């Protein structure tokens, strides 16, 4: 077995903010913003409370940085969505599959939704900025695929060709998982296939007889 290489002091210092944010995530998930103590975050990674404040001067700063930290998978999803290829139907299907893998089945993305709900009034500017920088572009990308599909004749111009409606089942699944956790098992494969069938049954242009 290969010998584990010990990190240099500089490497440890570079990793410290990420370690703090990961520990902060676990504490905020467990206790919420108000009940979370900075010293408990420090204890998780074996540092002093003062070390936390070197990187994040206040608990509010730490929470804000943690939200941005756990938003990274959504930003990755946005980049992947921009590179999808194929017909509009294929691109929409691929996007929804990406969304299920990167959002609905990602614990941190689900917990981000919890923070948006529970702490939104306290961190209104942060939540609004997150929506503008991540969620709105994802919705816009979805709507662009739908609109282009309508113009190309692949999709019907109908109320169903709406990004908010298309992604709603994903958010519904995330809420269900947040509320019930492992107490209610959902057949994700069947749920996904049902969602796709509902979407394309609602927006696809019917094939002419003989096609």
PDB file of C-alpha atoms in Angstrom:
ATOM      1  CA  UNK A   1       0.000   0.000   0.000  1.00  0.00           C
ATOM      2  CA  UNK A   2       1.325   3.427  -0.944  1.00  0.00           C
ATOM      3  CA  UNK A   3       2.523   5.558   1.923  1.00  0.00           C
ATOM      4  CA  UNK A   4       0.256   8.530   2.592  1.00  0.00           C
ATOM      5  CA  UNK A   5       2.058  11.768   1.823  1.00  0.00           C
ATOM      6  CA  UNK A   6       1.976  14.284   4.657  1.00  0.00           C
ATOM      7  CA  UNK A   7       0.730  17.695   3.625  1.00  0.00           C
ATOM      8  CA  UNK A   8       3.099  20.621   3.959  1.00  0.00           C
ATOM      9  CA  UNK A   9       2.181  23.512   6.236  1.00  0.00           C
ATOM     10  CA  UNK A  10       1.365  25.615   3.157  1.00  0.00           C
ATOM     11  CA  UNK A  11      -0.898  22.900   1.761  1.00  0.00           C
ATOM     12  CA  UNK A  12      -2.664  22.520   5.102  1.00  0.00           C
ATOM     13  CA  UNK A  13      -3.194  26.282   5.248  1.00  0.00           C
ATOM     14  CA  UNK A  14      -4.608  26.320   1.720  1.00  0.00           C
ATOM     15  CA  UNK A  15      -7.078  23.550   2.611  1.00  0.00           C
ATOM     16  CA  UNK A  16      -8.171  25.125   5.889  1.00  0.00           C
ATOM     17  CA  UNK A  17     -10.992  27.329   4.506  1.00  0.00           C
ATOM     18  CA  UNK A  18     -12.549  24.335   2.733  1.00  0.00           C
ATOM     19  CA  UNK A  19     -12.305  22.248   5.911  1.00  0.00           C
ATOM     20  CA  UNK A  20     -13.980  25.028   7.860  1.00  0.00           C
ATOM     21  CA  UNK A  21     -16.791  25.372   5.315  1.00  0.00           C
ATOM     22  CA  UNK A  22     -17.402  21.614   5.244  1.00  0.00           C
ATOM     23  CA  UNK A  23     -17.553  21.523   9.045  1.00  0.00           C
ATOM     24  CA  UNK A  24     -19.807  24.581   9.071  1.00  0.00           C
ATOM     25  CA  UNK A  25     -22.176  22.863   6.654  1.00  0.00           C
ATOM     26  CA  UNK A  26     -22.564  19.878   8.986  1.00  0.00           C
ATOM     27  CA  UNK A  27     -23.172  22.100  12.014  1.00  0.00           C
ATOM     28  CA  UNK A  28     -25.636  24.394  10.265  1.00  0.00           C
ATOM     29  CA  UNK A  29     -27.548  21.381   8.923  1.00  0.00           C
ATOM     30  CA  UNK A  30     -27.709  19.833  12.390  1.00  0.00           C
ATOM     31  CA  UNK A  31     -28.592  22.945  14.397  1.00  0.00           C
ATOM     32  CA  UNK A  32     -29.645  25.782  12.093  1.00  0.00           C
ATOM     33  CA  UNK A  33     -27.994  29.192  12.013  1.00  0.00           C
ATOM     34  CA  UNK A  34     -29.015  30.526  15.422  1.00  0.00           C
ATOM     35  CA  UNK A  35     -28.120  27.449  17.468  1.00  0.00           C
ATOM     36  CA  UNK A  36     -24.821  26.714  15.717  1.00  0.00           C
ATOM     37  CA  UNK A  37     -21.741  27.664  17.742  1.00  0.00           C
ATOM     38  CA  UNK A  38     -18.478  28.615  16.074  1.00  0.00           C
ATOM     39  CA  UNK A  39     -16.536  26.666  18.715  1.00  0.00           C
ATOM     40  CA  UNK A  40     -18.377  23.474  17.704  1.00  0.00           C
ATOM     41  CA  UNK A  41     -17.360  24.044  14.092  1.00  0.00           C
ATOM     42  CA  UNK A  42     -13.770  24.514  15.239  1.00  0.00           C
ATOM     43  CA  UNK A  43     -13.913  21.311  17.314  1.00  0.00           C
ATOM     44  CA  UNK A  44     -14.927  19.305  14.254  1.00  0.00           C
ATOM     45  CA  UNK A  45     -11.600  20.001  12.569  1.00  0.00           C
ATOM     46  CA  UNK A  46      -9.393  20.376  15.648  1.00  0.00           C
ATOM     47  CA  UNK A  47      -8.710  24.107  15.537  1.00  0.00           C
ATOM     48  CA  UNK A  48      -9.470  27.015  17.837  1.00  0.00           C
ATOM     49  CA  UNK A  49     -12.409  29.353  17.468  1.00  0.00           C
ATOM     50  CA  UNK A  50      -9.896  32.094  16.725  1.00  0.00           C
ATOM     51  CA  UNK A  51      -8.720  30.199  13.648  1.00  0.00           C
ATOM     52  CA  UNK A  52     -12.246  30.286  12.235  1.00  0.00           C
ATOM     53  CA  UNK A  53     -12.385  34.045  12.693  1.00  0.00           C
ATOM     54  CA  UNK A  54      -9.103  34.492  10.828  1.00  0.00           C
ATOM     55  CA  UNK A  55     -10.871  33.353   7.666  1.00  0.00           C
ATOM     56  CA  UNK A  56     -14.446  34.385   8.460  1.00  0.00           C
ATOM     57  CA  UNK A  57     -14.758  37.425  10.783  1.00  0.00           C
ATOM     58  CA  UNK A  58     -18.383  36.723  11.790  1.00  0.00           C
ATOM     59  CA  UNK A  59     -20.777  33.785  11.875  1.00  0.00           C
ATOM     60  CA  UNK A  60     -22.822  35.574   9.212  1.00  0.00           C
ATOM     61  CA  UNK A  61     -19.744  35.726   6.957  1.00  0.00           C
ATOM     62  CA  UNK A  62     -19.154  32.028   7.564  1.00  0.00           C
ATOM     63  CA  UNK A  63     -22.747  31.129   6.705  1.00  0.00           C
ATOM     64  CA  UNK A  64     -22.657  33.204   3.519  1.00  0.00           C
ATOM     65  CA  UNK A  65     -19.402  31.577   2.411  1.00  0.00           C
ATOM     66  CA  UNK A  66     -20.811  28.140   3.217  1.00  0.00           C
ATOM     67  CA  UNK A  67     -23.848  28.790   0.998  1.00  0.00           C
ATOM     68  CA  UNK A  68     -21.576  29.760  -1.890  1.00  0.00           C
ATOM     69  CA  UNK A  69     -19.420  26.694  -1.213  1.00  0.00           C
ATOM     70  CA  UNK A  70     -22.296  24.219  -1.443  1.00  0.00           C
ATOM     71  CA  UNK A  71     -23.660  25.963  -4.543  1.00  0.00           C
ATOM     72  CA  UNK A  72     -20.706  24.750  -6.615  1.00  0.00           C
ATOM     73  CA  UNK A  73     -22.474  21.594  -7.932  1.00  0.00           C
ATOM     74  CA  UNK A  74     -25.245  23.821  -9.284  1.00  0.00           C
ATOM     75  CA  UNK A  75     -22.695  26.003 -11.034  1.00  0.00           C
ATOM     76  CA  UNK A  76     -21.135  22.862 -12.540  1.00  0.00           C
ATOM     77  CA  UNK A  77     -24.581  21.816 -13.733  1.00  0.00           C
ATOM     78  CA  UNK A  78     -25.046  25.197 -15.381  1.00  0.00           C
ATOM     79  CA  UNK A  79     -21.771  24.792 -17.293  1.00  0.00           C
ATOM     80  CA  UNK A  80     -22.711  21.268 -18.401  1.00  0.00           C
ATOM     81  CA  UNK A  81     -26.157  22.437 -19.517  1.00  0.00           C
ATOM     82  CA  UNK A  82     -24.508  24.965 -21.809  1.00  0.00           C
ATOM     83  CA  UNK A  83     -22.696  22.226 -23.710  1.00  0.00           C
ATOM     84  CA  UNK A  84     -25.568  19.849 -24.424  1.00  0.00           C
ATOM     85  CA  UNK A  85     -25.853  18.555 -27.990  1.00  0.00           C
ATOM     86  CA  UNK A  86     -28.502  16.931 -30.169  1.00  0.00           C
ATOM     87  CA  UNK A  87     -32.123  17.717 -30.946  1.00  0.00           C
ATOM     88  CA  UNK A  88     -34.073  19.962 -28.610  1.00  0.00           C
ATOM     89  CA  UNK A  89     -35.828  16.932 -27.152  1.00  0.00           C
ATOM     90  CA  UNK A  90     -32.477  15.219 -26.569  1.00  0.00           C
ATOM     91  CA  UNK A  91     -31.030  18.336 -24.970  1.00  0.00           C
ATOM     92  CA  UNK A  92     -34.035  18.732 -22.675  1.00  0.00           C
ATOM     93  CA  UNK A  93     -33.913  15.083 -21.666  1.00  0.00           C
ATOM     94  CA  UNK A  94     -30.160  15.325 -20.997  1.00  0.00           C
ATOM     95  CA  UNK A  95     -30.654  18.464 -18.938  1.00  0.00           C
ATOM     96  CA  UNK A  96     -33.320  16.840 -16.767  1.00  0.00           C
ATOM     97  CA  UNK A  97     -31.084  13.809 -16.230  1.00  0.00           C
ATOM     98  CA  UNK A  98     -28.253  16.136 -15.195  1.00  0.00           C
ATOM     99  CA  UNK A  99     -30.595  17.988 -12.860  1.00  0.00           C
ATOM    100  CA  UNK A 100     -31.674  14.793 -11.123  1.00  0.00           C
ATOM    101  CA  UNK A 101     -28.072  13.711 -10.651  1.00  0.00           C
ATOM    102  CA  UNK A 102     -26.714  17.107  -9.651  1.00  0.00           C
ATOM    103  CA  UNK A 103     -29.622  18.491  -7.658  1.00  0.00           C
ATOM    104  CA  UNK A 104     -32.297  16.058  -6.562  1.00  0.00           C
ATOM    105  CA  UNK A 105     -29.875  13.291  -5.584  1.00  0.00           C
ATOM    106  CA  UNK A 106     -27.188  15.553  -4.110  1.00  0.00           C
ATOM    107  CA  UNK A 107     -27.493  15.977  -0.344  1.00  0.00           C
ATOM    108  CA  UNK A 108     -25.857  19.380  -0.269  1.00  0.00           C
ATOM    109  CA  UNK A 109     -28.156  20.742  -2.939  1.00  0.00           C
ATOM    110  CA  UNK A 110     -31.154  19.508  -0.956  1.00  0.00           C
ATOM    111  CA  UNK A 111     -29.850  21.102   2.216  1.00  0.00           C
ATOM    112  CA  UNK A 112     -29.280  24.328   0.320  1.00  0.00           C
ATOM    113  CA  UNK A 113     -33.028  24.362  -0.305  1.00  0.00           C
ATOM    114  CA  UNK A 114     -33.563  23.931   3.438  1.00  0.00           C
ATOM    115  CA  UNK A 115     -31.351  26.952   4.144  1.00  0.00           C
ATOM    116  CA  UNK A 116     -33.181  29.021   1.539  1.00  0.00           C
ATOM    117  CA  UNK A 117     -36.467  28.261   3.301  1.00  0.00           C
ATOM    118  CA  UNK A 118     -35.333  28.523   6.917  1.00  0.00           C
ATOM    119  CA  UNK A 119     -32.839  31.394   6.696  1.00  0.00           C
ATOM    120  CA  UNK A 120     -34.118  33.302   3.674  1.00  0.00           C
ATOM    121  CA  UNK A 121     -35.516  36.182   5.711  1.00  0.00           C
ATOM    122  CA  UNK A 122     -32.242  36.631   7.610  1.00  0.00           C
ATOM    123  CA  UNK A 123     -30.027  36.449   4.508  1.00  0.00           C
ATOM    124  CA  UNK A 124     -32.329  37.951   1.901  1.00  0.00           C
ATOM    125  CA  UNK A 125     -29.568  39.500  -0.209  1.00  0.00           C
ATOM    126  CA  UNK A 126     -27.569  36.262  -0.193  1.00  0.00           C
ATOM    127  CA  UNK A 127     -30.551  34.160  -1.223  1.00  0.00           C
ATOM    128  CA  UNK A 128     -31.545  36.647  -3.932  1.00  0.00           C
ATOM    129  CA  UNK A 129     -27.979  36.681  -5.266  1.00  0.00           C
ATOM    130  CA  UNK A 130     -27.892  32.862  -5.311  1.00  0.00           C
ATOM    131  CA  UNK A 131     -31.125  32.798  -7.297  1.00  0.00           C
ATOM    132  CA  UNK A 132     -29.882  35.406  -9.757  1.00  0.00           C
ATOM    133  CA  UNK A 133     -26.471  33.780 -10.260  1.00  0.00           C
ATOM    134  CA  UNK A 134     -27.431  30.082 -10.321  1.00  0.00           C
ATOM    135  CA  UNK A 135     -31.144  29.256 -10.336  1.00  0.00           C
ATOM    136  CA  UNK A 136     -32.313  31.882 -12.807  1.00  0.00           C
ATOM    137  CA  UNK A 137     -29.648  30.916 -15.398  1.00  0.00           C
ATOM    138  CA  UNK A 138     -30.692  27.258 -15.090  1.00  0.00           C
ATOM    139  CA  UNK A 139     -34.322  28.182 -15.639  1.00  0.00           C
ATOM    140  CA  UNK A 140     -33.341  30.459 -18.518  1.00  0.00           C
ATOM    141  CA  UNK A 141     -31.329  27.663 -20.127  1.00  0.00           C
ATOM    142  CA  UNK A 142     -34.313  25.339 -19.850  1.00  0.00           C
ATOM    143  CA  UNK A 143     -36.674  27.942 -21.295  1.00  0.00           C
ATOM    144  CA  UNK A 144     -34.276  28.591 -24.162  1.00  0.00           C
ATOM    145  CA  UNK A 145     -34.319  24.891 -25.109  1.00  0.00           C
ATOM    146  CA  UNK A 146     -38.113  24.902 -24.948  1.00  0.00           C
ATOM    147  CA  UNK A 147     -38.491  28.089 -27.009  1.00  0.00           C
ATOM    148  CA  UNK A 148     -36.017  26.919 -29.628  1.00  0.00           C
ATOM    149  CA  UNK A 149     -37.815  23.573 -29.772  1.00  0.00           C
ATOM    150  CA  UNK A 150     -41.099  25.354 -30.447  1.00  0.00           C
ATOM    151  CA  UNK A 151     -39.531  27.380 -33.264  1.00  0.00           C
ATOM    152  CA  UNK A 152     -37.992  24.214 -34.741  1.00  0.00           C
ATOM    153  CA  UNK A 153     -41.346  22.452 -34.675  1.00  0.00           C
ATOM    154  CA  UNK A 154     -40.301  19.808 -32.127  1.00  0.00           C
ATOM    155  CA  UNK A 155     -42.425  21.167 -29.287  1.00  0.00           C
ATOM    156  CA  UNK A 156     -45.949  22.541 -29.187  1.00  0.00           C
ATOM    157  CA  UNK A 157     -46.435  26.154 -28.206  1.00  0.00           C
ATOM    158  CA  UNK A 158     -48.431  25.459 -25.069  1.00  0.00           C
ATOM    159  CA  UNK A 159     -48.590  26.444 -21.382  1.00  0.00           C
ATOM    160  CA  UNK A 160     -46.661  23.253 -20.607  1.00  0.00           C
ATOM    161  CA  UNK A 161     -43.570  24.575 -22.425  1.00  0.00           C
ATOM    162  CA  UNK A 162     -42.621  26.569 -19.347  1.00  0.00           C
ATOM    163  CA  UNK A 163     -39.343  26.102 -17.462  1.00  0.00           C
ATOM    164  CA  UNK A 164     -40.930  26.550 -14.021  1.00  0.00           C
ATOM    165  CA  UNK A 165     -43.424  23.785 -14.766  1.00  0.00           C
ATOM    166  CA  UNK A 166     -40.789  21.490 -16.283  1.00  0.00           C
ATOM    167  CA  UNK A 167     -38.470  21.641 -13.249  1.00  0.00           C
ATOM    168  CA  UNK A 168     -41.216  21.648 -10.582  1.00  0.00           C
ATOM    169  CA  UNK A 169     -41.185  17.836 -10.047  1.00  0.00           C
ATOM    170  CA  UNK A 170     -37.449  18.029  -9.267  1.00  0.00           C
ATOM    171  CA  UNK A 171     -38.083  20.577  -6.521  1.00  0.00           C
ATOM    172  CA  UNK A 172     -41.014  18.504  -5.285  1.00  0.00           C
ATOM    173  CA  UNK A 173     -38.763  15.455  -4.944  1.00  0.00           C
ATOM    174  CA  UNK A 174     -36.165  17.500  -3.060  1.00  0.00           C
ATOM    175  CA  UNK A 175     -38.825  18.782  -0.649  1.00  0.00           C
ATOM    176  CA  UNK A 176     -40.113  15.252  -0.104  1.00  0.00           C
ATOM    177  CA  UNK A 177     -36.602  14.034   0.714  1.00  0.00           C
ATOM    178  CA  UNK A 178     -36.027  16.958   3.086  1.00  0.00           C
ATOM    179  CA  UNK A 179     -39.263  16.318   4.957  1.00  0.00           C
ATOM    180  CA  UNK A 180     -39.271  12.527   5.112  1.00  0.00           C
ATOM    181  CA  UNK A 181     -35.629  11.527   4.648  1.00  0.00           C
ATOM    182  CA  UNK A 182     -35.180   7.740   4.614  1.00  0.00           C
ATOM    183  CA  UNK A 183     -38.611   7.175   6.213  1.00  0.00           C
ATOM    184  CA  UNK A 184     -40.282   7.351   2.818  1.00  0.00           C
ATOM    185  CA  UNK A 185     -38.582   5.507   0.013  1.00  0.00           C
ATOM    186  CA  UNK A 186     -39.129   6.815  -3.508  1.00  0.00           C
ATOM    187  CA  UNK A 187     -38.432   4.731  -6.607  1.00  0.00           C
ATOM    188  CA  UNK A 188     -36.182   7.331  -8.243  1.00  0.00           C
ATOM    189  CA  UNK A 189     -35.973   5.474 -11.536  1.00  0.00           C
ATOM    190  CA  UNK A 190     -39.770   5.250 -11.850  1.00  0.00           C
ATOM    191  CA  UNK A 191     -40.145   8.866 -10.694  1.00  0.00           C
ATOM    192  CA  UNK A 192     -37.676  10.074 -13.305  1.00  0.00           C
ATOM    193  CA  UNK A 193     -39.265   8.077 -16.111  1.00  0.00           C
ATOM    194  CA  UNK A 194     -42.696   9.321 -15.073  1.00  0.00           C
ATOM    195  CA  UNK A 195     -41.472  12.910 -15.095  1.00  0.00           C
ATOM    196  CA  UNK A 196     -39.934  12.556 -18.560  1.00  0.00           C
ATOM    197  CA  UNK A 197     -43.075  10.895 -19.906  1.00  0.00           C
ATOM    198  CA  UNK A 198     -45.239  13.689 -18.484  1.00  0.00           C
ATOM    199  CA  UNK A 199     -42.994  16.394 -19.947  1.00  0.00           C
ATOM    200  CA  UNK A 200     -42.746  15.014 -23.462  1.00  0.00           C
ATOM    201  CA  UNK A 201     -46.398  13.955 -23.591  1.00  0.00           C
ATOM    202  CA  UNK A 202     -47.273  17.547 -22.816  1.00  0.00           C
ATOM    203  CA  UNK A 203     -44.954  19.394 -25.192  1.00  0.00           C
ATOM    204  CA  UNK A 204     -44.102  17.083 -28.097  1.00  0.00           C
ATOM    205  CA  UNK A 205     -45.700  17.750 -31.473  1.00  0.00           C
ATOM    206  CA  UNK A 206     -47.918  14.754 -32.349  1.00  0.00           C
ATOM    207  CA  UNK A 207     -46.597  12.687 -35.206  1.00  0.00           C
ATOM    208  CA  UNK A 208     -48.648  12.690 -38.378  1.00  0.00           C
ATOM    209  CA  UNK A 209     -50.347   9.468 -39.385  1.00  0.00           C
ATOM    210  CA  UNK A 210     -47.992   7.274 -41.360  1.00  0.00           C
ATOM    211  CA  UNK A 211     -44.810   8.704 -39.772  1.00  0.00           C
TER     212      UNK A 211
END
